[in-house]
mmCIF file of C-alpha atoms and ligand atoms in Angstrom:
data_model
loop_
_atom_site.group_PDB
_atom_site.id
_atom_site.type_symbol
_atom_site.label_atom_id
_atom_site.label_comp_id
_atom_site.label_asym_id
_atom_site.label_seq_id
_atom_site.Cartn_x
_atom_site.Cartn_y
_atom_site.Cartn_z
ATOM 1 C CA MET A 12 -48.615 -5.532 -61.821
ATOM 2 C CA ILE A 13 -46.556 -3.600 -64.320
ATOM 3 C CA ILE A 14 -46.383 0.209 -64.221
ATOM 4 C CA ASP A 15 -48.114 1.330 -67.381
ATOM 5 C CA ARG A 16 -48.584 5.053 -66.854
ATOM 6 C CA ALA A 17 -47.042 7.726 -64.664
ATOM 7 C CA GLU A 18 -48.554 11.216 -64.535
ATOM 8 C CA VAL A 19 -47.266 14.220 -62.635
ATOM 9 C CA ILE A 20 -50.230 16.383 -61.685
ATOM 10 C CA VAL A 21 -49.745 19.970 -60.535
ATOM 11 C CA THR A 22 -52.695 21.745 -58.980
ATOM 12 C CA SER A 23 -53.111 24.863 -56.850
ATOM 13 C CA PRO A 24 -56.532 24.814 -55.155
ATOM 14 C CA ASP A 25 -55.536 26.682 -51.986
ATOM 15 C CA ARG A 26 -51.808 26.304 -52.546
ATOM 16 C CA ASN A 27 -49.531 24.356 -54.948
ATOM 17 C CA PHE A 28 -49.439 20.556 -54.799
ATOM 18 C CA VAL A 29 -47.456 18.088 -56.898
ATOM 19 C CA THR A 30 -48.865 14.569 -57.115
ATOM 20 C CA LEU A 31 -47.556 11.488 -58.904
ATOM 21 C CA ARG A 32 -50.181 9.032 -60.134
ATOM 22 C CA LEU A 33 -49.047 5.585 -61.230
ATOM 23 C CA THR A 34 -51.352 3.207 -63.100
ATOM 24 C CA THR A 35 -50.634 -0.498 -63.528
ATOM 25 C CA ASP A 36 -51.482 -2.685 -66.521
ATOM 26 C CA ASP A 37 -54.319 -4.214 -64.505
ATOM 27 C CA GLY A 38 -55.814 -0.783 -63.842
ATOM 28 C CA LEU A 39 -54.774 -0.100 -60.235
ATOM 29 C CA THR A 40 -53.728 3.454 -59.425
ATOM 30 C CA GLY A 41 -51.447 4.760 -56.711
ATOM 31 C CA LEU A 42 -50.799 8.320 -55.548
ATOM 32 C CA GLY A 43 -47.681 9.913 -54.104
ATOM 33 C CA ASP A 44 -47.128 13.459 -52.804
ATOM 34 C CA ALA A 45 -44.083 15.303 -54.220
ATOM 35 C CA THR A 46 -44.830 18.815 -52.950
ATOM 36 C CA LEU A 47 -41.760 20.869 -51.998
ATOM 37 C CA ASN A 48 -43.044 24.221 -50.808
ATOM 38 C CA GLY A 49 -41.766 27.121 -52.936
ATOM 39 C CA ARG A 50 -39.690 24.791 -55.177
ATOM 40 C CA GLU A 51 -42.513 22.677 -56.617
ATOM 41 C CA LEU A 52 -41.538 22.756 -60.290
ATOM 42 C CA SER A 53 -38.038 21.424 -59.661
ATOM 43 C CA VAL A 54 -39.562 18.185 -58.362
ATOM 44 C CA VAL A 55 -41.991 18.141 -61.305
ATOM 45 C CA SER A 56 -39.027 18.264 -63.676
ATOM 46 C CA TYR A 57 -37.055 15.665 -61.706
ATOM 47 C CA LEU A 58 -40.015 13.317 -61.964
ATOM 48 C CA ARG A 59 -41.168 14.042 -65.519
ATOM 49 C CA ASP A 60 -37.768 14.351 -67.142
ATOM 50 C CA HIS A 61 -35.781 11.759 -65.231
ATOM 51 C CA VAL A 62 -37.919 9.327 -63.235
ATOM 52 C CA VAL A 63 -41.147 8.694 -65.126
ATOM 53 C CA PRO A 64 -39.335 7.231 -68.171
ATOM 54 C CA LEU A 65 -37.577 4.745 -65.847
ATOM 55 C CA LEU A 66 -40.805 3.617 -64.205
ATOM 56 C CA ILE A 67 -42.747 2.501 -67.254
ATOM 57 C CA GLY A 68 -42.565 -1.281 -67.554
ATOM 58 C CA ARG A 69 -41.255 -1.873 -63.996
ATOM 59 C CA ASP A 70 -42.866 -4.347 -61.609
ATOM 60 C CA ALA A 71 -45.068 -2.236 -59.306
ATOM 61 C CA GLY A 72 -44.659 -4.799 -56.526
ATOM 62 C CA ARG A 73 -40.923 -4.257 -56.104
ATOM 63 C CA ILE A 74 -41.006 -1.299 -53.722
ATOM 64 C CA GLU A 75 -37.651 -1.727 -51.974
ATOM 65 C CA ASP A 76 -35.872 -2.499 -55.225
ATOM 66 C CA THR A 77 -37.375 0.570 -56.917
ATOM 67 C CA TRP A 78 -36.334 2.752 -53.969
ATOM 68 C CA GLN A 79 -32.742 1.480 -54.084
ATOM 69 C CA PHE A 80 -32.664 1.798 -57.876
ATOM 70 C CA LEU A 81 -33.848 5.427 -57.843
ATOM 71 C CA TYR A 82 -31.539 6.390 -54.953
ATOM 72 C CA ARG A 83 -28.371 4.651 -56.129
ATOM 73 C CA SER A 84 -28.656 4.797 -59.909
ATOM 74 C CA ALA A 85 -28.935 8.610 -59.856
ATOM 75 C CA TYR A 86 -25.389 8.665 -58.431
ATOM 76 C CA TRP A 87 -26.149 12.137 -56.943
ATOM 77 C CA ARG A 88 -27.606 11.327 -53.589
ATOM 78 C CA ARG A 89 -29.928 12.941 -51.071
ATOM 79 C CA GLY A 90 -31.317 16.486 -51.206
ATOM 80 C CA PRO A 91 -34.921 17.669 -50.913
ATOM 81 C CA VAL A 92 -35.747 17.490 -54.643
ATOM 82 C CA THR A 93 -34.419 13.957 -55.131
ATOM 83 C CA MET A 94 -35.924 12.650 -51.917
ATOM 84 C CA ALA A 95 -39.367 14.202 -52.562
ATOM 85 C CA ALA A 96 -39.399 12.607 -56.018
ATOM 86 C CA ILE A 97 -38.387 9.195 -54.630
ATOM 87 C CA ALA A 98 -40.984 9.615 -51.857
ATOM 88 C CA ALA A 99 -43.757 10.134 -54.398
ATOM 89 C CA VAL A 100 -42.854 6.948 -56.281
ATOM 90 C CA ASP A 101 -42.503 4.988 -53.034
ATOM 91 C CA VAL A 102 -45.851 6.077 -51.591
ATOM 92 C CA ALA A 103 -47.664 5.475 -54.901
ATOM 93 C CA LEU A 104 -46.263 1.929 -54.961
ATOM 94 C CA TRP A 105 -47.370 1.299 -51.348
ATOM 95 C CA ASP A 106 -50.826 2.613 -52.298
ATOM 96 C CA ILE A 107 -50.982 0.168 -55.220
ATOM 97 C CA LYS A 108 -49.729 -2.777 -53.155
ATOM 98 C CA ALA A 109 -52.280 -2.137 -50.414
ATOM 99 C CA LYS A 110 -55.088 -1.775 -52.960
ATOM 100 C CA ALA A 111 -53.991 -5.036 -54.595
ATOM 101 C CA ALA A 112 -54.111 -6.671 -51.148
ATOM 102 C CA GLY A 113 -57.534 -5.128 -50.486
ATOM 103 C CA MET A 114 -56.258 -3.584 -47.245
ATOM 104 C CA PRO A 115 -55.791 -0.141 -45.784
ATOM 105 C CA LEU A 116 -52.061 0.529 -45.985
ATOM 106 C CA TYR A 117 -51.523 0.463 -42.214
ATOM 107 C CA GLN A 118 -52.505 -3.228 -42.241
ATOM 108 C CA LEU A 119 -49.736 -3.972 -44.704
ATOM 109 C CA LEU A 120 -47.284 -2.081 -42.474
ATOM 110 C CA GLY A 121 -48.036 -4.382 -39.559
ATOM 111 C CA GLY A 122 -51.487 -3.296 -38.392
ATOM 112 C CA ALA A 123 -52.630 -0.682 -35.902
ATOM 113 C CA SER A 124 -50.526 -0.080 -32.781
ATOM 114 C CA ARG A 125 -53.136 2.323 -31.357
ATOM 115 C CA THR A 126 -56.726 3.466 -31.893
ATOM 116 C CA GLY A 127 -55.800 6.856 -33.391
ATOM 117 C CA LEU A 128 -53.068 9.443 -33.661
ATOM 118 C CA LEU A 129 -52.802 12.332 -31.204
ATOM 119 C CA ALA A 130 -52.591 15.465 -33.351
ATOM 120 C CA TYR A 131 -51.658 19.040 -32.576
ATOM 121 C CA GLY A 132 -52.978 22.205 -34.185
ATOM 122 C CA HIS A 133 -51.451 25.655 -34.639
ATOM 123 C CA ALA A 134 -52.708 28.409 -32.371
ATOM 124 C CA SER A 135 -51.205 31.837 -32.884
ATOM 125 C CA GLY A 136 -51.771 35.505 -32.163
ATOM 126 C CA GLN A 137 -50.049 38.857 -32.462
ATOM 127 C CA ASP A 138 -50.892 39.437 -28.807
ATOM 128 C CA LEU A 139 -52.328 37.452 -25.893
ATOM 129 C CA PRO A 140 -56.052 38.095 -26.513
ATOM 130 C CA GLU A 141 -55.684 36.961 -30.127
ATOM 131 C CA LEU A 142 -53.646 33.944 -29.060
ATOM 132 C CA PHE A 143 -56.137 32.901 -26.357
ATOM 133 C CA ASP A 144 -58.950 33.203 -28.882
ATOM 134 C CA SER A 145 -57.021 30.961 -31.266
ATOM 135 C CA VAL A 146 -56.321 28.392 -28.515
ATOM 136 C CA ARG A 147 -60.041 28.331 -27.644
ATOM 137 C CA LYS A 148 -60.982 27.820 -31.305
ATOM 138 C CA HIS A 149 -58.591 24.872 -31.501
ATOM 139 C CA LEU A 150 -60.047 23.358 -28.329
ATOM 140 C CA GLU A 151 -63.515 23.715 -29.881
ATOM 141 C CA LEU A 152 -62.271 21.950 -33.023
ATOM 142 C CA GLY A 153 -61.291 19.037 -30.783
ATOM 143 C CA PHE A 154 -57.527 19.497 -30.544
ATOM 144 C CA ARG A 155 -55.973 17.942 -27.450
ATOM 145 C CA ALA A 156 -52.480 19.338 -28.066
ATOM 146 C CA ILE A 157 -51.676 22.826 -29.327
ATOM 147 C CA ARG A 158 -48.681 24.627 -30.793
ATOM 148 C CA ILE A 159 -48.271 28.162 -29.475
ATOM 149 C CA GLN A 160 -46.757 30.904 -31.678
ATOM 150 C CA SER A 161 -46.895 34.523 -30.654
ATOM 151 C CA GLY A 162 -46.061 37.913 -32.098
ATOM 152 C CA VAL A 163 -43.125 39.729 -30.510
ATOM 153 C CA PRO A 164 -43.534 43.423 -29.579
ATOM 154 C CA GLY A 165 -41.565 45.548 -32.033
ATOM 155 C CA LEU A 166 -41.562 42.923 -34.831
ATOM 156 C CA LYS A 167 -44.133 43.478 -37.578
ATOM 157 C CA SER A 168 -44.355 40.068 -39.158
ATOM 158 C CA ILE A 169 -42.792 36.801 -37.991
ATOM 159 C CA TYR A 170 -43.089 33.076 -38.693
ATOM 160 C CA GLY A 171 -46.114 31.257 -37.378
ATOM 161 C CA ILE A 172 -48.659 34.024 -36.919
ATOM 162 C CA ALA A 173 -51.941 33.913 -38.808
ATOM 163 C CA SER A 174 -51.720 37.180 -40.721
ATOM 164 C CA ASN A 175 -54.901 36.591 -42.758
ATOM 165 C CA ALA A 176 -56.457 35.143 -39.594
ATOM 166 C CA THR A 177 -58.949 32.751 -41.196
ATOM 167 C CA VAL A 178 -59.234 30.378 -44.138
ATOM 168 C CA GLU A 179 -62.370 28.484 -45.108
ATOM 169 C CA THR A 180 -62.238 24.703 -44.775
ATOM 170 C CA MET A 181 -64.830 21.926 -45.116
ATOM 171 C CA ALA A 182 -65.112 21.932 -41.323
ATOM 172 C CA GLY A 183 -65.728 25.665 -41.145
ATOM 173 C CA VAL A 184 -63.037 28.217 -40.689
ATOM 174 C CA ARG A 185 -59.372 27.475 -40.164
ATOM 175 C CA TYR A 186 -57.615 29.754 -37.759
ATOM 176 C CA ASP A 187 -53.977 29.323 -38.469
ATOM 177 C CA HIS A 188 -51.249 30.463 -40.758
ATOM 178 C CA GLU A 189 -50.041 29.614 -44.249
ATOM 179 C CA PRO A 190 -46.493 30.829 -44.715
ATOM 180 C CA ALA A 191 -46.079 30.534 -48.509
ATOM 181 C CA GLN A 192 -47.400 33.559 -50.338
ATOM 182 C CA ARG A 193 -48.350 33.717 -53.978
ATOM 183 C CA GLY A 194 -46.348 36.225 -55.994
ATOM 184 C CA ALA A 195 -43.109 36.675 -57.895
ATOM 185 C CA ARG A 196 -40.902 37.432 -54.867
ATOM 186 C CA PRO A 197 -40.620 36.090 -51.323
ATOM 187 C CA ALA A 198 -42.052 38.304 -48.601
ATOM 188 C CA GLU A 199 -39.563 39.865 -46.196
ATOM 189 C CA GLU A 200 -40.118 39.400 -42.456
ATOM 190 C CA ASP A 201 -38.137 40.789 -39.566
ATOM 191 C CA TRP A 202 -36.381 39.222 -36.629
ATOM 192 C CA ASP A 203 -34.783 40.096 -33.307
ATOM 193 C CA THR A 204 -33.587 37.145 -31.224
ATOM 194 C CA ARG A 205 -33.115 39.064 -27.970
ATOM 195 C CA ALA A 206 -36.656 40.461 -28.093
ATOM 196 C CA TYR A 207 -38.007 36.962 -28.790
ATOM 197 C CA LEU A 208 -36.050 35.325 -25.959
ATOM 198 C CA ARG A 209 -37.355 37.947 -23.521
ATOM 199 C CA HIS A 210 -40.953 37.764 -24.675
ATOM 200 C CA LEU A 211 -41.700 34.086 -25.264
ATOM 201 C CA PRO A 212 -41.515 32.839 -21.629
ATOM 202 C CA THR A 213 -44.087 35.503 -20.651
ATOM 203 C CA VAL A 214 -46.421 34.147 -23.344
ATOM 204 C CA PHE A 215 -46.132 30.583 -22.041
ATOM 205 C CA GLU A 216 -46.654 31.756 -18.486
ATOM 206 C CA ALA A 217 -49.889 33.483 -19.557
ATOM 207 C CA VAL A 218 -51.098 30.483 -21.578
ATOM 208 C CA ARG A 219 -50.439 28.078 -18.688
ATOM 209 C CA SER A 220 -52.270 30.277 -16.217
ATOM 210 C CA GLU A 221 -55.251 30.639 -18.593
ATOM 211 C CA PHE A 222 -55.506 27.015 -19.802
ATOM 212 C CA GLY A 223 -54.003 25.027 -16.934
ATOM 213 C CA PRO A 224 -51.134 22.573 -16.566
ATOM 214 C CA GLU A 225 -52.470 19.593 -18.520
ATOM 215 C CA LEU A 226 -52.831 20.688 -22.133
ATOM 216 C CA PRO A 227 -49.776 19.574 -24.150
ATOM 217 C CA LEU A 228 -48.165 22.741 -25.576
ATOM 218 C CA LEU A 229 -45.583 22.905 -28.352
ATOM 219 C CA HIS A 230 -43.474 25.667 -29.851
ATOM 220 C CA ASP A 231 -41.473 26.061 -33.087
ATOM 221 C CA ALA A 232 -38.340 28.257 -32.950
ATOM 222 C CA HIS A 233 -37.973 27.644 -36.697
ATOM 223 C CA HIS A 234 -34.181 27.394 -36.978
ATOM 224 C CA ARG A 235 -33.483 30.953 -35.837
ATOM 225 C CA LEU A 236 -31.288 30.458 -32.772
ATOM 226 C CA THR A 237 -27.639 29.709 -32.124
ATOM 227 C CA PRO A 238 -26.938 26.733 -29.832
ATOM 228 C CA ILE A 239 -26.379 28.895 -26.740
ATOM 229 C CA GLN A 240 -29.545 30.918 -27.437
ATOM 230 C CA ALA A 241 -31.462 27.659 -27.904
ATOM 231 C CA ALA A 242 -30.107 26.360 -24.589
ATOM 232 C CA LYS A 243 -31.240 29.548 -22.873
ATOM 233 C CA LEU A 244 -34.729 29.340 -24.401
ATOM 234 C CA GLY A 245 -35.121 25.659 -23.493
ATOM 235 C CA ARG A 246 -34.162 26.424 -19.915
ATOM 236 C CA SER A 247 -36.429 29.464 -19.611
ATOM 237 C CA LEU A 248 -39.412 27.437 -20.899
ATOM 238 C CA GLU A 249 -38.914 24.551 -18.460
ATOM 239 C CA PRO A 250 -41.488 25.843 -15.923
ATOM 240 C CA TYR A 251 -44.192 25.598 -18.634
ATOM 241 C CA ASP A 252 -43.604 21.906 -19.357
ATOM 242 C CA LEU A 253 -43.516 21.934 -23.163
ATOM 243 C CA PHE A 254 -44.349 18.775 -25.115
ATOM 244 C CA TRP A 255 -41.509 19.905 -27.380
ATOM 245 C CA LEU A 256 -39.399 22.798 -28.558
ATOM 246 C CA GLU A 257 -38.996 22.439 -32.321
ATOM 247 C CA ASP A 258 -36.076 23.379 -34.588
ATOM 248 C CA CYS A 259 -34.308 25.360 -31.864
ATOM 249 C CA THR A 260 -31.260 25.457 -34.178
ATOM 250 C CA PRO A 261 -30.990 24.538 -37.874
ATOM 251 C CA ALA A 262 -29.148 21.361 -36.757
ATOM 252 C CA GLU A 263 -27.227 21.109 -39.996
ATOM 253 C CA ASN A 264 -24.402 20.923 -37.489
ATOM 254 C CA GLN A 265 -25.768 17.978 -35.565
ATOM 255 C CA GLU A 266 -23.242 18.196 -32.725
ATOM 256 C CA ALA A 267 -24.521 21.700 -31.860
ATOM 257 C CA LEU A 268 -27.380 19.934 -30.110
ATOM 258 C CA ARG A 269 -24.964 18.588 -27.492
ATOM 259 C CA LEU A 270 -24.653 22.079 -26.061
ATOM 260 C CA VAL A 271 -28.440 22.552 -25.968
ATOM 261 C CA ARG A 272 -28.940 19.179 -24.257
ATOM 262 C CA ARG A 273 -26.359 19.992 -21.605
ATOM 263 C CA HIS A 274 -28.444 22.934 -20.422
ATOM 264 C CA THR A 275 -32.094 22.018 -20.719
ATOM 265 C CA VAL A 276 -34.564 19.175 -20.181
ATOM 266 C CA THR A 277 -37.160 20.729 -22.506
ATOM 267 C CA PRO A 278 -37.830 17.971 -25.094
ATOM 268 C CA LEU A 279 -36.472 18.710 -28.573
ATOM 269 C CA ALA A 280 -37.963 18.001 -32.009
ATOM 270 C CA ILE A 281 -35.910 18.409 -35.183
ATOM 271 C CA GLY A 282 -35.933 17.390 -38.805
ATOM 272 C CA GLU A 283 -38.688 18.820 -41.024
ATOM 273 C CA VAL A 284 -36.039 20.003 -43.501
ATOM 274 C CA PHE A 285 -33.960 16.801 -43.269
ATOM 275 C CA ASN A 286 -34.329 14.227 -46.004
ATOM 276 C CA THR A 287 -32.347 11.094 -45.140
ATOM 277 C CA VAL A 288 -31.241 9.000 -42.190
ATOM 278 C CA TRP A 289 -27.766 10.516 -42.628
ATOM 279 C CA ASP A 290 -29.092 13.890 -41.436
ATOM 280 C CA TYR A 291 -30.105 12.147 -38.196
ATOM 281 C CA GLN A 292 -27.266 9.735 -37.651
ATOM 282 C CA GLN A 293 -25.493 11.593 -34.872
ATOM 283 C CA ILE A 294 -28.478 13.202 -33.174
ATOM 284 C CA ILE A 295 -30.262 9.868 -32.873
ATOM 285 C CA ARG A 296 -27.216 7.868 -31.774
ATOM 286 C CA GLU A 297 -26.275 10.485 -29.152
ATOM 287 C CA GLN A 298 -29.933 10.944 -28.118
ATOM 288 C CA LEU A 299 -29.793 14.678 -28.779
ATOM 289 C CA ILE A 300 -33.470 14.879 -29.785
ATOM 290 C CA ASP A 301 -36.753 13.391 -28.592
ATOM 291 C CA TYR A 302 -38.879 13.597 -31.761
ATOM 292 C CA VAL A 303 -38.160 13.040 -35.455
ATOM 293 C CA ARG A 304 -39.952 15.761 -37.454
ATOM 294 C CA SER A 305 -39.542 14.293 -40.940
ATOM 295 C CA ALA A 306 -42.517 13.965 -43.240
ATOM 296 C CA VAL A 307 -43.004 10.934 -45.484
ATOM 297 C CA THR A 308 -43.105 13.375 -48.423
ATOM 298 C CA HIS A 309 -39.676 14.883 -47.798
ATOM 299 C CA THR A 310 -37.776 11.817 -46.614
ATOM 300 C CA GLY A 311 -37.914 9.319 -49.441
ATOM 301 C CA GLY A 312 -41.344 7.928 -48.614
ATOM 302 C CA ILE A 313 -42.578 5.252 -46.242
ATOM 303 C CA THR A 314 -39.682 2.913 -47.055
ATOM 304 C CA HIS A 315 -37.003 5.341 -45.878
ATOM 305 C CA LEU A 316 -38.846 7.135 -43.062
ATOM 306 C CA ARG A 317 -39.733 3.788 -41.516
ATOM 307 C CA LYS A 318 -36.031 2.938 -41.389
ATOM 308 C CA ILE A 319 -35.268 6.268 -39.688
ATOM 309 C CA LEU A 320 -38.050 5.708 -37.161
ATOM 310 C CA ASP A 321 -36.978 2.120 -36.431
ATOM 311 C CA PHE A 322 -33.448 3.433 -35.796
ATOM 312 C CA ALA A 323 -34.893 6.177 -33.551
ATOM 313 C CA ALA A 324 -36.934 3.590 -31.628
ATOM 314 C CA GLN A 325 -33.730 1.950 -30.358
ATOM 315 C CA TYR A 326 -33.116 5.213 -28.463
ATOM 316 C CA GLN A 327 -36.714 5.831 -27.270
ATOM 317 C CA ILE A 328 -37.019 8.670 -29.779
ATOM 318 C CA LYS A 329 -40.509 9.048 -31.238
ATOM 319 C CA SER A 330 -42.154 10.310 -34.396
ATOM 320 C CA GLY A 331 -43.528 13.831 -34.699
ATOM 321 C CA MET A 332 -44.189 13.924 -38.424
ATOM 322 C CA HIS A 333 -44.394 17.280 -40.167
ATOM 323 C CA GLY A 334 -47.990 17.967 -41.211
ATOM 324 C CA PRO A 335 -48.359 21.550 -42.447
ATOM 325 C CA THR A 336 -50.696 22.437 -45.305
ATOM 326 C CA ASP A 337 -47.853 22.015 -47.795
ATOM 327 C CA ILE A 338 -47.996 18.262 -47.159
ATOM 328 C CA SER A 339 -50.845 17.297 -49.508
ATOM 329 C CA PRO A 340 -53.737 15.078 -48.397
ATOM 330 C CA VAL A 341 -51.824 12.231 -50.076
ATOM 331 C CA GLY A 342 -48.737 12.924 -47.957
ATOM 332 C CA MET A 343 -50.900 13.258 -44.842
ATOM 333 C CA ALA A 344 -52.584 9.914 -45.522
ATOM 334 C CA ALA A 345 -49.169 8.258 -45.861
ATOM 335 C CA ALA A 346 -48.170 9.794 -42.503
ATOM 336 C CA LEU A 347 -51.341 8.533 -40.830
ATOM 337 C CA HIS A 348 -50.925 4.942 -42.041
ATOM 338 C CA LEU A 349 -47.268 4.886 -40.969
ATOM 339 C CA GLY A 350 -48.002 6.583 -37.649
ATOM 340 C CA LEU A 351 -50.784 4.123 -36.841
ATOM 341 C CA ALA A 352 -48.538 1.130 -37.522
ATOM 342 C CA ILE A 353 -45.247 2.012 -35.818
ATOM 343 C CA HIS A 354 -44.719 1.484 -32.107
ATOM 344 C CA ASN A 355 -42.758 4.703 -31.479
ATOM 345 C CA PHE A 356 -45.421 7.161 -32.633
ATOM 346 C CA GLY A 357 -45.280 10.436 -30.701
ATOM 347 C CA ILE A 358 -47.629 13.040 -32.151
ATOM 348 C CA GLN A 359 -48.842 14.176 -35.585
ATOM 349 C CA GLU A 360 -48.960 17.806 -36.737
ATOM 350 C CA TYR A 361 -52.350 18.582 -38.272
ATOM 351 C CA MET A 362 -53.275 21.793 -40.066
ATOM 352 C CA GLN A 363 -56.537 21.421 -41.919
ATOM 353 C CA HIS A 364 -56.480 21.913 -45.666
ATOM 354 C CA GLY A 365 -58.738 24.403 -47.427
ATOM 355 C CA ALA A 366 -62.158 23.391 -48.794
ATOM 356 C CA ARG A 367 -60.987 23.474 -52.425
ATOM 357 C CA THR A 368 -58.088 21.161 -51.585
ATOM 358 C CA ASP A 369 -60.492 18.716 -49.950
ATOM 359 C CA GLN A 370 -62.522 18.696 -53.165
ATOM 360 C CA VAL A 371 -59.510 17.947 -55.362
ATOM 361 C CA PHE A 372 -58.405 15.141 -53.021
ATOM 362 C CA GLN A 373 -61.199 12.811 -51.886
ATOM 363 C CA GLN A 374 -60.092 11.555 -48.486
ATOM 364 C CA SER A 375 -61.225 8.954 -45.978
ATOM 365 C CA PHE A 376 -59.381 9.926 -42.791
ATOM 366 C CA THR A 377 -61.351 10.635 -39.621
ATOM 367 C CA TRP A 378 -60.844 13.203 -36.862
ATOM 368 C CA SER A 379 -62.469 12.570 -33.521
ATOM 369 C CA GLY A 380 -61.630 13.053 -29.866
ATOM 370 C CA GLY A 381 -58.382 14.785 -30.807
ATOM 371 C CA LEU A 382 -57.237 11.696 -32.744
ATOM 372 C CA LEU A 383 -56.667 11.186 -36.470
ATOM 373 C CA HIS A 384 -57.269 7.835 -38.180
ATOM 374 C CA PRO A 385 -56.509 7.037 -41.836
ATOM 375 C CA GLY A 386 -59.769 5.103 -42.368
ATOM 376 C CA GLU A 387 -60.425 1.633 -43.756
ATOM 377 C CA GLN A 388 -60.352 2.158 -47.543
ATOM 378 C CA PRO A 389 -57.890 -0.101 -49.375
ATOM 379 C CA GLY A 390 -54.593 1.679 -50.014
ATOM 380 C CA LEU A 391 -53.991 5.211 -48.776
ATOM 381 C CA GLY A 392 -57.680 6.073 -48.949
ATOM 382 C CA VAL A 393 -57.182 9.152 -51.133
ATOM 383 C CA GLU A 394 -58.333 9.652 -54.725
ATOM 384 C CA LEU A 395 -57.487 12.619 -56.929
ATOM 385 C CA ASP A 396 -60.281 14.270 -58.929
ATOM 386 C CA THR A 397 -58.396 15.360 -62.067
ATOM 387 C CA ASP A 398 -61.267 17.551 -63.333
ATOM 388 C CA GLU A 399 -61.218 19.489 -60.065
ATOM 389 C CA ALA A 400 -57.409 19.586 -60.078
ATOM 390 C CA GLY A 401 -57.441 20.981 -63.624
ATOM 391 C CA LYS A 402 -59.382 24.034 -62.479
ATOM 392 C CA TYR A 403 -56.396 25.306 -60.499
ATOM 393 C CA PRO A 404 -53.175 25.779 -62.472
ATOM 394 C CA TYR A 405 -49.823 26.285 -60.733
ATOM 395 C CA GLU A 406 -49.236 29.725 -59.242
ATOM 396 C CA GLN A 407 -45.797 30.890 -58.262
ATOM 397 C CA ALA A 408 -45.432 31.142 -54.485
ATOM 398 C CA TYR A 409 -42.505 31.516 -52.123
ATOM 399 C CA LEU A 410 -41.820 31.047 -48.446
ATOM 400 C CA PRO A 411 -40.804 34.327 -46.738
ATOM 401 C CA PHE A 412 -37.312 35.145 -45.521
ATOM 402 C CA ASN A 413 -35.940 37.160 -42.594
ATOM 403 C CA ARG A 414 -33.797 40.269 -42.293
ATOM 404 C CA LEU A 415 -32.414 41.655 -39.043
ATOM 405 C CA ALA A 416 -32.745 45.369 -38.218
ATOM 406 C CA ASP A 417 -29.353 46.088 -39.845
ATOM 407 C CA GLY A 418 -30.397 44.358 -43.067
ATOM 408 C CA THR A 419 -28.580 41.040 -42.555
ATOM 409 C CA VAL A 420 -30.405 38.020 -43.993
ATOM 410 C CA HIS A 421 -31.288 35.659 -41.131
ATOM 411 C CA ASP A 422 -32.645 32.100 -40.891
ATOM 412 C CA TRP A 423 -36.402 32.044 -41.359
HETATM 413 O O1 EZ4 B 506 -42.432 26.386 -42.156
HETATM 414 O O2 EZ4 B 506 -44.165 23.759 -43.810
HETATM 415 O O3 EZ4 B 506 -43.674 23.064 -38.145
HETATM 416 N N1 EZ4 B 506 -44.026 23.517 -39.186
HETATM 417 C C1 EZ4 B 506 -43.331 24.348 -39.958
HETATM 418 C C2 EZ4 B 506 -43.945 24.751 -41.268
HETATM 419 C C3 EZ4 B 506 -42.914 25.081 -42.323
HETATM 420 C C4 EZ4 B 506 -43.519 24.978 -43.682
HETATM 421 C C5 EZ4 B 506 -42.456 25.104 -44.762
HETATM 422 O O4 EZ4 B 506 -42.978 24.693 -45.972
HETATM 423 O O5 EZ4 B 506 -42.257 24.750 -39.568
HETATM 424 O O6 EZ4 B 506 -44.833 25.808 -41.079
HETATM 425 CO CO1 CO B 507 -41.551 23.489 -37.961
#
């Protein structure tokens, strides 16, 4: 099993995706997701210009060795571009190994630890009627856990609200948001922390009284709070029994979470923008979080994320892998195989992809009873239709950014 070909495929069916396809001398192919939302072409260059030439002629079976070689031989370590590129190679090699073994990847990772993966969807609304409608639509789609994002009176446009309301998917109509917008410049959104901290508990109170105490509810503060503001929010949401409060601070300063923990028992999830175990070292060891948000795609692949999650397991910290639409179907499949195999699975984020995306990527996962399953095809269970992919060339798109009322740039 020698790597014979390595192609970097960029396609933009509903949004931009970067996929690495490796082919071995005996004709097996493996796919890896390298999509970094809003910075896609930097990973394309990292792969095409610096990694692909090193892969040709390597033994496709040597996954750990290839990971260590790509990480250490670059000298410049870590970072989202590097780690997304390494992730794509790693996942493509796992795909090939599992296909060679004739097994779905989760079998190679130790076999299933559960029958399926609890997944949460994104409900949102500018106001309560819109939000309730969105929650109901998600319940109809079979979700058994739901993230709640709400507009804040006085703020025009904020993270997490479905501004275009609906997107067509294979399953019908998706009712959630897609933050990256096509165009030459990032969109500007506005933010007011005090207004948000006042408003959000009233939203959760209304949702609990409408939908009852049992439904697991989540919320994403999306890095916008200081530690003391995060502590206050966590405490004020305690009566509504959140499954988790996500990214309450940016957590680049890991010890900031100590202050949050001291003041609230609301469970915390962090890490979608992290890319190595070193970003987690302190918050795992000091048990400052409850869920690891990293995606396979952004954390050096299955090889590295598994090490993070095994470390987390020693502290009863569980997985909560990032699963927005900017994780491609290939990255989602990798998450599902890993999540099915590990013992400390917590929950999987699941935003459905658009219908065009599902045509570019032929997938074999299943969704039933609120649970995802990666399916029984050998490997990841995803194939890329290059003719379909070729119909959708790259389109520049950026994530938005925030400004406060006085014009200061704020975390988005
Ligand atoms: O903003 O994936 O929990 N999910 C999120 C996402 C991220 C986007 C960034 O690319 O925070 O919506
Ligand atoms: Co998030």
